[in-house]
Amino acid sequence: MIKTKYIWLNGKFIRWEEAKIHILSHALHYGSGVFEGIRCYKTRNGPAVFRLKEHIERLFNSAKFLRMKIPFKKEEIKKAIIRLIKLNRIEECYIRPIVFYGYGKMGLNPKGANIDCGIILWGWGKYLKDEVKVKISKFIRLHPKSVISTAKICGYYINSIFATFDAEESKFDESILLDYRGFVAEGPGENIFIIKKGIVYTPKLGSVLPGITRDSIIKIAKDLKIKVIEKDISVRELKNCDEAFFTGTAAEITPIVKIDEKIVGNGHIGEITKILKNKFYQIVRGEDKKYKNWLTYVN
Ligand code: PMP
């Protein structure tokens, strides 16, 4: 993590070191916050934020489920992000907006606590290795009747943290979590795609986060006339695939080359994954005009 000089907190641009909150912040105790992960890429026309609108929509939508009224308008948050990138004079970064129940109330019902709102940027290169070996986790994804799967809520991530420990302690790079029925769900912070006989498959929504990179890849594949099917994927189908990859803002497009003891394809990035990955990077770097409305330029 390469830190930056300024952080936006509750409407003010302050120095990184000064962005502090109270120990009795509700979210620290109970995970009652919502957040986003967004990337800003260097392009020929200056830094550009990828799919800013969709990330801010998801942030506000997550907040709604937590009965949280964000004390800023969507446009104000977007402007603050752009302004913060300029202030920090950074060309490429990861952007973390977070809104959470803060100080003022304890007990499980957070209503009445302050609502704190922050935006942090940092330089973040590759989140995962270029190619990853994954383990099917002993932890399952949160049951869709236990939580609201379409929301990106801080507390949910303890499930991802356990799965990450499990993968690391078993000497794998990352894990894949199954859903409560035993079908493939997603990685701890990534959606998953597999390819079999030229067709791209991804788990349908239900137990997984509706990833914005997932949505981008589905659209890109369709534009390239590659067939995409959203469906339940069994472990057997997963292990018999020709290619597999993760998608996520942090993970971008990361090929999966081994699942448990099974090598995927020839053990390296597959052909279709390569096509989709190359197109994705062209788009985020502003090199494909067709997708220019996915980019918000900073200048
Ligand atoms: N699933 C989970 C659990 C995640 O945390 C993320 C990262 N936000 C994703 C999928 C991928 O979503 P996105 O492409 O919007 O970053």
Short mmCIF file of C-alpha atoms and ligand atoms in Angstrom, two decimals:
data_model
loop_
_atom_site.label_atom_id
_atom_site.label_comp_id
_atom_site.label_asym_id
_atom_site.label_seq_id
_atom_site.Cartn_x
_atom_site.Cartn_y
_atom_site.Cartn_z
CA MET A 1 0.00 0.00 0.00
CA ILE A 2 1.49 3.32 -1.08
CA LYS A 3 -0.10 5.97 1.08
CA THR A 4 -1.21 9.36 -0.17
CA LYS A 5 -1.12 12.79 1.45
CA TYR A 6 -4.81 13.61 1.86
CA ILE A 7 -7.96 11.80 2.92
CA TRP A 8 -11.51 13.07 2.61
CA LEU A 9 -13.42 12.68 5.88
CA ASN A 10 -16.95 13.95 6.45
CA GLY A 11 -16.68 16.65 3.83
CA LYS A 12 -13.15 17.86 4.58
CA PHE A 13 -9.81 17.15 2.97
CA ILE A 14 -7.40 16.37 5.81
CA ARG A 15 -3.92 14.92 6.09
CA TRP A 16 -3.56 11.11 6.05
CA GLU A 17 -2.22 11.05 9.63
CA GLU A 18 -5.17 13.06 10.94
CA ALA A 19 -7.95 10.78 9.66
CA LYS A 20 -8.96 9.30 13.01
CA ILE A 21 -12.22 8.01 14.47
CA HIS A 22 -13.52 7.20 17.96
CA ILE A 23 -12.88 3.77 19.56
CA LEU A 24 -16.63 3.47 20.20
CA SER A 25 -17.49 3.73 16.51
CA HIS A 26 -20.38 1.32 16.04
CA ALA A 27 -18.94 -0.19 12.86
CA LEU A 28 -15.71 -1.16 14.59
CA HIS A 29 -17.69 -3.34 16.99
CA TYR A 30 -20.35 -4.75 14.69
CA GLY A 31 -19.26 -4.23 11.08
CA SER A 32 -22.09 -1.78 10.44
CA GLY A 33 -20.59 0.01 7.47
CA VAL A 34 -20.64 -0.14 3.70
CA PHE A 35 -17.79 0.41 1.32
CA GLU A 36 -16.57 0.31 -2.25
CA GLY A 37 -13.35 -0.50 -4.03
CA ILE A 38 -12.78 1.47 -7.22
CA ARG A 39 -9.73 1.81 -9.45
CA CYS A 40 -8.33 4.81 -11.22
CA TYR A 41 -6.08 4.08 -14.20
CA LYS A 42 -3.47 6.09 -16.03
CA THR A 43 -4.57 6.90 -19.58
CA ARG A 44 -3.22 9.08 -22.39
CA ASN A 45 -5.67 11.76 -21.28
CA GLY A 46 -4.74 11.66 -17.61
CA PRO A 47 -6.13 9.52 -14.78
CA ALA A 48 -9.56 7.97 -15.33
CA VAL A 49 -11.84 6.29 -12.81
CA PHE A 50 -13.40 3.04 -14.00
CA ARG A 51 -17.19 2.79 -13.73
CA LEU A 52 -17.47 5.42 -11.01
CA LYS A 53 -21.21 5.81 -11.45
CA GLU A 54 -21.91 2.09 -10.90
CA HIS A 55 -19.70 1.95 -7.78
CA ILE A 56 -21.43 4.96 -6.23
CA GLU A 57 -24.83 3.47 -7.07
CA ARG A 58 -23.82 0.23 -5.30
CA LEU A 59 -22.50 2.19 -2.29
CA PHE A 60 -25.81 4.02 -1.85
CA ASN A 61 -27.74 0.84 -2.42
CA SER A 62 -25.72 -1.02 0.26
CA ALA A 63 -26.30 1.89 2.65
CA LYS A 64 -30.04 1.68 2.09
CA PHE A 65 -30.06 -1.91 3.37
CA LEU A 66 -28.25 -0.76 6.51
CA ARG A 67 -30.96 1.91 7.04
CA MET A 68 -28.25 4.48 6.65
CA LYS A 69 -28.86 7.84 5.02
CA ILE A 70 -25.56 9.00 3.57
CA PRO A 71 -25.25 12.68 4.50
CA PHE A 72 -23.92 13.56 1.02
CA LYS A 73 -25.39 13.34 -2.45
CA LYS A 74 -24.03 10.88 -5.01
CA GLU A 75 -22.68 13.80 -7.06
CA GLU A 76 -20.87 15.19 -4.01
CA ILE A 77 -19.15 11.86 -3.36
CA LYS A 78 -18.12 11.58 -7.02
CA LYS A 79 -16.76 15.13 -7.01
CA ALA A 80 -14.89 14.49 -3.77
CA ILE A 81 -13.23 11.40 -5.32
CA ILE A 82 -12.11 13.34 -8.40
CA ARG A 83 -10.90 16.26 -6.29
CA LEU A 84 -9.00 13.89 -3.97
CA ILE A 85 -7.19 12.26 -6.92
CA LYS A 86 -6.17 15.71 -8.15
CA LEU A 87 -5.08 16.88 -4.70
CA ASN A 88 -2.93 13.80 -4.21
CA ARG A 89 -1.44 14.16 -7.73
CA ILE A 90 -1.70 10.41 -8.25
CA GLU A 91 -2.03 8.79 -11.68
CA GLU A 92 -3.17 5.32 -10.69
CA CYS A 93 -4.77 4.30 -7.45
CA TYR A 94 -7.28 2.23 -5.56
CA ILE A 95 -10.18 4.26 -4.16
CA ARG A 96 -11.96 3.26 -0.96
CA PRO A 97 -15.15 5.13 -0.08
CA ILE A 98 -16.55 3.97 3.25
CA VAL A 99 -19.67 5.00 5.15
CA PHE A 100 -20.31 3.65 8.61
CA TYR A 101 -22.18 4.07 11.85
CA GLY A 102 -19.79 5.97 14.07
CA TYR A 103 -19.83 7.30 17.60
CA GLY A 104 -22.90 7.96 19.69
CA LYS A 105 -24.73 4.70 20.20
CA MET A 106 -23.91 1.20 21.38
CA GLY A 107 -26.09 -1.89 21.22
CA LEU A 108 -27.08 -3.64 18.05
CA ASN A 109 -29.48 -1.07 16.66
CA PRO A 110 -27.17 1.57 15.21
CA LYS A 111 -29.89 4.09 14.41
CA GLY A 112 -28.99 7.33 16.12
CA ALA A 113 -25.22 6.93 15.83
CA ASN A 114 -23.28 9.43 13.73
CA ILE A 115 -22.84 8.49 10.12
CA ASP A 116 -19.20 8.87 9.16
CA CYS A 117 -18.09 9.03 5.60
CA GLY A 118 -14.55 8.77 4.27
CA ILE A 119 -12.67 8.43 1.00
CA ILE A 120 -9.15 7.07 0.98
CA LEU A 121 -6.83 6.56 -1.99
CA TRP A 122 -3.69 4.53 -2.15
CA GLY A 123 -1.34 3.15 -4.73
CA TRP A 124 -2.04 -0.56 -5.12
CA GLY A 125 -0.40 -2.64 -7.81
CA LYS A 126 -1.38 -6.25 -8.34
CA TYR A 127 -3.67 -7.58 -5.61
CA LEU A 128 -3.12 -11.24 -6.48
CA LYS A 129 -0.27 -13.02 -8.28
CA ASP A 130 -0.36 -13.05 -12.11
CA GLU A 131 -1.78 -16.58 -12.01
CA VAL A 132 -3.29 -18.19 -8.93
CA LYS A 133 -3.65 -21.62 -7.39
CA VAL A 134 -6.88 -21.85 -5.49
CA LYS A 135 -8.44 -24.04 -2.87
CA ILE A 136 -12.10 -24.84 -2.51
CA SER A 137 -12.64 -23.41 0.93
CA LYS A 138 -13.95 -25.26 3.93
CA PHE A 139 -15.99 -22.12 4.59
CA ILE A 140 -19.16 -21.51 2.59
CA ARG A 141 -20.39 -18.13 1.37
CA LEU A 142 -22.91 -16.39 3.59
CA HIS A 143 -26.39 -17.83 3.18
CA PRO A 144 -28.58 -15.43 1.15
CA LYS A 145 -31.20 -15.72 3.87
CA SER A 146 -28.65 -14.66 6.51
CA VAL A 147 -27.57 -11.47 4.79
CA ILE A 148 -28.42 -9.31 1.79
CA SER A 149 -26.03 -10.62 -0.83
CA THR A 150 -26.28 -7.64 -3.17
CA ALA A 151 -24.94 -5.26 -0.52
CA LYS A 152 -21.25 -4.69 0.18
CA ILE A 153 -21.26 -4.52 3.95
CA CYS A 154 -18.15 -4.41 6.16
CA GLY A 155 -19.24 -7.17 8.55
CA TYR A 156 -19.66 -9.72 5.75
CA TYR A 157 -15.92 -9.73 5.19
CA ILE A 158 -15.17 -11.86 8.23
CA ASN A 159 -16.39 -14.76 6.07
CA SER A 160 -13.85 -13.75 3.42
CA ILE A 161 -11.10 -13.38 6.03
CA PHE A 162 -11.65 -16.94 7.30
CA ALA A 163 -11.56 -18.26 3.73
CA THR A 164 -8.35 -16.32 3.10
CA PHE A 165 -6.68 -17.77 6.23
CA ASP A 166 -7.80 -21.22 5.12
CA ALA A 167 -6.21 -20.80 1.67
CA GLU A 168 -2.98 -19.36 3.02
CA GLU A 169 -2.56 -22.02 5.69
CA SER A 170 -3.09 -24.71 3.04
CA LYS A 171 -0.41 -23.07 0.80
CA PHE A 172 -2.81 -21.80 -1.85
CA ASP A 173 -2.96 -18.26 -3.23
CA GLU A 174 -6.69 -17.78 -2.88
CA SER A 175 -9.89 -19.64 -2.08
CA ILE A 176 -13.18 -20.36 -3.82
CA LEU A 177 -16.23 -20.43 -1.59
CA LEU A 178 -19.22 -22.60 -2.41
CA ASP A 179 -22.74 -21.50 -1.66
CA TYR A 180 -25.04 -23.15 0.91
CA ARG A 181 -26.16 -25.70 -1.71
CA GLY A 182 -22.63 -26.70 -2.67
CA PHE A 183 -22.48 -24.78 -5.95
CA VAL A 184 -19.60 -22.49 -6.81
CA ALA A 185 -20.12 -18.97 -5.43
CA GLU A 186 -17.07 -16.69 -5.58
CA GLY A 187 -13.67 -15.85 -4.18
CA PRO A 188 -13.31 -13.92 -0.90
CA GLY A 189 -13.16 -10.65 -2.86
CA GLU A 190 -13.66 -11.76 -6.46
CA ASN A 191 -16.28 -13.18 -8.77
CA ILE A 192 -15.39 -16.27 -10.75
CA PHE A 193 -15.73 -17.31 -14.39
CA ILE A 194 -15.02 -20.62 -16.07
CA ILE A 195 -14.76 -21.49 -19.76
CA LYS A 196 -15.69 -24.81 -21.33
CA LYS A 197 -15.65 -25.51 -25.07
CA GLY A 198 -15.56 -21.81 -25.93
CA ILE A 199 -18.50 -20.83 -23.70
CA VAL A 200 -18.03 -18.57 -20.69
CA TYR A 201 -19.94 -19.44 -17.50
CA THR A 202 -20.32 -17.56 -14.24
CA PRO A 203 -22.47 -18.29 -11.17
CA LYS A 204 -25.79 -16.53 -11.36
CA LEU A 205 -26.57 -13.90 -8.74
CA GLY A 206 -27.99 -15.04 -5.43
CA SER A 207 -25.10 -15.83 -3.14
CA VAL A 208 -22.50 -13.60 -4.78
CA LEU A 209 -21.78 -9.91 -4.91
CA PRO A 210 -22.95 -8.39 -8.21
CA GLY A 211 -19.42 -7.42 -9.16
CA ILE A 212 -18.88 -4.47 -11.45
CA THR A 213 -15.93 -6.21 -13.08
CA ARG A 214 -18.17 -9.28 -13.50
CA ASP A 215 -20.71 -7.10 -15.27
CA SER A 216 -17.96 -5.55 -17.42
CA ILE A 217 -16.61 -8.95 -18.48
CA ILE A 218 -20.09 -10.23 -19.36
CA LYS A 219 -20.61 -7.17 -21.58
CA ILE A 220 -17.15 -7.36 -23.14
CA ALA A 221 -17.53 -11.08 -23.90
CA LYS A 222 -20.92 -10.53 -25.51
CA ASP A 223 -19.52 -7.67 -27.61
CA LEU A 224 -16.76 -10.02 -28.75
CA LYS A 225 -19.43 -12.57 -29.71
CA ILE A 226 -18.30 -14.94 -27.00
CA LYS A 227 -21.27 -16.69 -25.43
CA VAL A 228 -21.82 -16.11 -21.69
CA ILE A 229 -24.15 -18.15 -19.51
CA GLU A 230 -25.02 -17.29 -15.90
CA LYS A 231 -25.93 -20.51 -14.10
CA ASP A 232 -25.32 -22.78 -11.12
CA ILE A 233 -21.87 -24.31 -11.48
CA SER A 234 -21.03 -27.57 -9.71
CA VAL A 235 -17.61 -28.42 -8.28
CA ARG A 236 -17.30 -31.07 -10.96
CA GLU A 237 -17.92 -28.53 -13.73
CA LEU A 238 -15.46 -26.18 -12.07
CA LYS A 239 -12.72 -28.79 -11.96
CA ASN A 240 -13.37 -29.93 -15.53
CA CYS A 241 -13.22 -26.48 -17.07
CA ASP A 242 -10.76 -25.50 -19.81
CA GLU A 243 -10.04 -22.07 -18.31
CA ALA A 244 -10.97 -20.15 -15.18
CA PHE A 245 -10.41 -16.66 -13.87
CA PHE A 246 -11.33 -14.27 -11.08
CA THR A 247 -12.69 -10.77 -11.61
CA GLY A 248 -12.68 -7.90 -9.15
CA THR A 249 -11.68 -4.29 -8.82
CA ALA A 250 -8.62 -5.22 -6.77
CA ALA A 251 -7.94 -8.57 -8.52
CA GLU A 252 -8.81 -7.21 -12.00
CA ILE A 253 -8.67 -10.28 -14.28
CA THR A 254 -6.63 -13.03 -12.63
CA PRO A 255 -6.29 -16.44 -14.29
CA ILE A 256 -6.83 -19.47 -12.06
CA VAL A 257 -4.35 -22.20 -13.01
CA LYS A 258 -4.95 -24.81 -10.33
CA ILE A 259 -8.02 -25.79 -8.30
CA ASP A 260 -7.20 -28.03 -5.33
CA GLU A 261 -4.98 -30.71 -6.93
CA LYS A 262 -6.35 -30.22 -10.46
CA ILE A 263 -4.38 -28.23 -13.04
CA VAL A 264 -6.60 -26.00 -15.18
CA GLY A 265 -5.92 -26.27 -18.94
CA ASN A 266 -2.18 -26.27 -19.54
CA GLY A 267 -1.47 -24.65 -16.18
CA HIS A 268 -1.27 -21.09 -17.55
CA ILE A 269 -3.65 -18.40 -18.73
CA GLY A 270 -6.07 -19.78 -21.35
CA GLU A 271 -6.73 -18.31 -24.81
CA ILE A 272 -10.17 -16.82 -24.16
CA THR A 273 -9.13 -15.48 -20.77
CA LYS A 274 -6.22 -13.77 -22.52
CA ILE A 275 -8.54 -12.13 -25.06
CA LEU A 276 -10.92 -10.88 -22.34
CA LYS A 277 -8.09 -9.70 -20.11
CA ASN A 278 -6.38 -7.77 -22.92
CA LYS A 279 -9.64 -6.12 -23.91
CA PHE A 280 -10.33 -5.21 -20.27
CA TYR A 281 -6.95 -3.47 -19.90
CA GLN A 282 -7.42 -1.65 -23.22
CA ILE A 283 -10.76 -0.34 -21.97
CA VAL A 284 -9.58 0.78 -18.53
CA ARG A 285 -6.65 2.59 -20.13
CA GLY A 286 -9.00 4.46 -22.46
CA GLU A 287 -7.81 2.69 -25.61
CA ASP A 288 -11.22 1.56 -26.82
CA LYS A 289 -13.58 4.42 -27.62
CA LYS A 290 -16.61 2.16 -27.59
CA TYR A 291 -16.44 1.94 -23.80
CA LYS A 292 -15.56 5.56 -23.09
CA ASN A 293 -18.66 6.07 -20.97
CA TRP A 294 -17.16 3.62 -18.45
CA LEU A 295 -14.44 6.14 -17.68
CA THR A 296 -14.58 9.37 -15.69
CA TYR A 297 -11.53 11.48 -16.48
CA VAL A 298 -9.97 13.39 -13.64
CA ASN A 299 -8.79 16.37 -15.68
N1 PMP B 1 -17.17 -10.57 -4.58
C1 PMP B 1 -16.78 -10.02 -3.41
C2 PMP B 1 -17.12 -10.72 -2.16
C3 PMP B 1 -16.04 -8.82 -3.40
O1 PMP B 1 -15.64 -8.28 -2.25
C4 PMP B 1 -15.72 -8.20 -4.63
C5 PMP B 1 -14.90 -6.92 -4.62
N2 PMP B 1 -15.71 -5.80 -4.50
C6 PMP B 1 -16.15 -8.79 -5.81
C7 PMP B 1 -16.88 -9.97 -5.75
C8 PMP B 1 -15.89 -8.14 -7.14
O2 PMP B 1 -16.65 -6.98 -7.28
P1 PMP B 1 -16.16 -5.76 -8.16
O3 PMP B 1 -15.84 -6.32 -9.50
O4 PMP B 1 -17.30 -4.84 -8.19
O5 PMP B 1 -14.95 -5.18 -7.50
#
